[in-house]
CSV table of C-alpha atoms in Angstrom, one decimal:
chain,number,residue,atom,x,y,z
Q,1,UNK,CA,0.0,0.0,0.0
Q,2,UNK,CA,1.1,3.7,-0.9
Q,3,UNK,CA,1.9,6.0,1.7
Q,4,UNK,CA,-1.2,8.2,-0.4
Q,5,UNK,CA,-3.7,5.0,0.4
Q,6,UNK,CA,-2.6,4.8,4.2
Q,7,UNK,CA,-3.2,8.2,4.4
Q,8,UNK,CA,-6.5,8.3,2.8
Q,9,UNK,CA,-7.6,5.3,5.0
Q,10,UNK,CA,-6.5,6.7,7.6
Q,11,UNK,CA,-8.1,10.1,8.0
Q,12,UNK,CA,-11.0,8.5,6.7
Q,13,UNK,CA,-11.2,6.2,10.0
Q,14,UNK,CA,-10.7,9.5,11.6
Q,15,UNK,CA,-13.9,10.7,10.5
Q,16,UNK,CA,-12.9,12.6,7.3
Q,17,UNK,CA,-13.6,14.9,5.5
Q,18,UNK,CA,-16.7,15.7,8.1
Q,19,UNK,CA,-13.8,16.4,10.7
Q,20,UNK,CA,-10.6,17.5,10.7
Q,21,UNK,CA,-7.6,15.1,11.4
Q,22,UNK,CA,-3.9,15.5,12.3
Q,23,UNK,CA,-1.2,13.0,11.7
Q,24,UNK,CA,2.4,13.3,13.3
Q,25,UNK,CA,4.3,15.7,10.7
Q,26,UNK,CA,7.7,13.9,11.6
Q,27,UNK,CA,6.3,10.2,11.6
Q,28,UNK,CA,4.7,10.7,8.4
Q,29,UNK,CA,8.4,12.2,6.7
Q,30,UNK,CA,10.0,9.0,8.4
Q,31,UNK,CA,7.3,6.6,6.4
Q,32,UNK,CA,8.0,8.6,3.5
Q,33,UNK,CA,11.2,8.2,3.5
Q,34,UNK,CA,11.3,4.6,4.2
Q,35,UNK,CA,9.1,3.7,1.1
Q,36,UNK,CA,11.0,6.0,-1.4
Q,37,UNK,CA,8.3,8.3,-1.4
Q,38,UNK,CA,8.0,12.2,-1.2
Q,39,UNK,CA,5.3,13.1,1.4
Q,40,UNK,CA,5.5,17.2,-0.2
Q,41,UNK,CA,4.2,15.8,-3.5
Q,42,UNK,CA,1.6,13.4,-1.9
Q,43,UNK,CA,0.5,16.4,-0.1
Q,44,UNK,CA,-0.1,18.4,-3.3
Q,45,UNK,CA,-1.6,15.1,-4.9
Q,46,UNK,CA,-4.0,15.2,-2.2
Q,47,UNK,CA,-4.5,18.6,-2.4
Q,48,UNK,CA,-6.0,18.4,-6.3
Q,49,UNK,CA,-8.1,15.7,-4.7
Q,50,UNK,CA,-9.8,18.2,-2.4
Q,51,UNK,CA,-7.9,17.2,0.9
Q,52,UNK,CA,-5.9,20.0,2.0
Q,53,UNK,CA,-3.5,20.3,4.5
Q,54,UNK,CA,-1.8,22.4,7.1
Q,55,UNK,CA,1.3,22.1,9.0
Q,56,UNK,CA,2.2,23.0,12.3
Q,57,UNK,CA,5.1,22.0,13.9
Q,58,UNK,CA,4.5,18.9,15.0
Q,59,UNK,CA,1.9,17.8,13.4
Q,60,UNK,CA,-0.3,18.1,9.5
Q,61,UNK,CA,-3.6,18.7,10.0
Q,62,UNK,CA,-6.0,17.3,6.7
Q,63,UNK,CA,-8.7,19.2,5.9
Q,64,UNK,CA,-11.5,18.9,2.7
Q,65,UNK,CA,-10.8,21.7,0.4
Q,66,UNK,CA,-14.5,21.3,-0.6
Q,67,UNK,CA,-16.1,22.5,2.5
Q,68,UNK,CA,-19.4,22.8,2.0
Q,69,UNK,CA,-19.4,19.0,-0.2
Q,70,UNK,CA,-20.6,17.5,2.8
Q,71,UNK,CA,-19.0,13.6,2.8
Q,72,UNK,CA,-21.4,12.1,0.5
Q,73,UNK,CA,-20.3,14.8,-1.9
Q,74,UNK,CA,-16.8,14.0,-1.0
Q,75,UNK,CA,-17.5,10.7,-2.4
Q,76,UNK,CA,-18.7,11.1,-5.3
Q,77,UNK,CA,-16.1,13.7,-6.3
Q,78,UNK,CA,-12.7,11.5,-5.4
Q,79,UNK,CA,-15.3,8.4,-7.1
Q,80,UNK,CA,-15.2,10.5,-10.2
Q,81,UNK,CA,-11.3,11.2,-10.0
Q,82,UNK,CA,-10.8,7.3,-9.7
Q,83,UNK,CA,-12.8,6.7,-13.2
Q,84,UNK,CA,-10.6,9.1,-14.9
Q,85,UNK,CA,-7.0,7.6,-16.9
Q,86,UNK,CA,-4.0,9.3,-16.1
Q,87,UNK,CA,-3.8,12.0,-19.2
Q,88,UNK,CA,-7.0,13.3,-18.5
Q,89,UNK,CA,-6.8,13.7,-14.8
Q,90,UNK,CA,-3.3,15.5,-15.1
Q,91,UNK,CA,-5.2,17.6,-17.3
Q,92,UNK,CA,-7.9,18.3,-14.7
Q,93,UNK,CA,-5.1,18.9,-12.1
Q,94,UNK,CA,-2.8,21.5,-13.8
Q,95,UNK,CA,-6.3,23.3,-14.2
Q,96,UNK,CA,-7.1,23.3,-10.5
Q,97,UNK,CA,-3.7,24.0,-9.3
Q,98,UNK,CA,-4.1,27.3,-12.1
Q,99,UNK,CA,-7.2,28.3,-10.4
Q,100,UNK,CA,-8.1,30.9,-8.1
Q,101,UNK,CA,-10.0,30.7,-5.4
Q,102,UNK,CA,-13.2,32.3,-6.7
Q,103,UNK,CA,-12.8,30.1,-10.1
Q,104,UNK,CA,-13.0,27.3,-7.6
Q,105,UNK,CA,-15.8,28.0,-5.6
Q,106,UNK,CA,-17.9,28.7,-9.3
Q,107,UNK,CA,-16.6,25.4,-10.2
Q,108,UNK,CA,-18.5,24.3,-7.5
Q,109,UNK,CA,-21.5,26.3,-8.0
Q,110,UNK,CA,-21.7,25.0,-11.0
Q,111,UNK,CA,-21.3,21.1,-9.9
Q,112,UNK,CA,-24.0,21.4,-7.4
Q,113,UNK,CA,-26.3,23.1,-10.0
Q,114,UNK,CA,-25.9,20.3,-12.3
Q,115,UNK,CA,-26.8,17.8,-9.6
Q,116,UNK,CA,-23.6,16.6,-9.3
Q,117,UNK,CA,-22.9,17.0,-5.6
């Protein structure tokens, strides 16, 4: 399992993305670093996804970028992200990472209008 999955499942146990959830920040650089992975670029991976992130000093505390989703909204959003092949969703996350916040929430707007969340 990739350090990504263990951290989806386990903020999700943690009653994501209806709470927030912290995770030791140096624990979670030692795992890293032990599978060959780099936990910055998960973190932005994630972050595309709608789980965003904050660190403190001792600890990162995950957060849904998509507030007002709700978790069954959640769902469906990260379900629609896993249908997607690889070109199309790099696609779809160079255009979030280019947007602003205000394109975002509009995006969103625009999601829930059509039903979607």
């Amino acid at each position: 399992m990739s350090l990504k999955e263990q951290i989806l499942s386990n903020i999700k146990s943690n009653g994501f993305p209806a709470k927030k959830v912290s995770l030791p920040l140096e624990k979670m650089y030692e795992v890293a670093d032990s599978k060959g992975e780099n936990l910055n670029t998960i973190l932005e991976d994630l972050k595309v996804q709608g789980i965003d992130h904050e660190k403190t000093l001792d600890k990162i505390i995950f957060k849904s970028a998509l507030p007002n989703l709700g978790p069954a909204g959640f769902e469906k959003a990260q379900q629609m992200m896993s249908d997607m092949g690889p070109e199309e969703m790099r696609k779809l996350q160079e255009q979030v990472a280019n947007m602003s916040e205000e394109e975002r929430e509009k995006l969103m707007e625009q999601a829930r209008a059509m039903g979607l969340f």
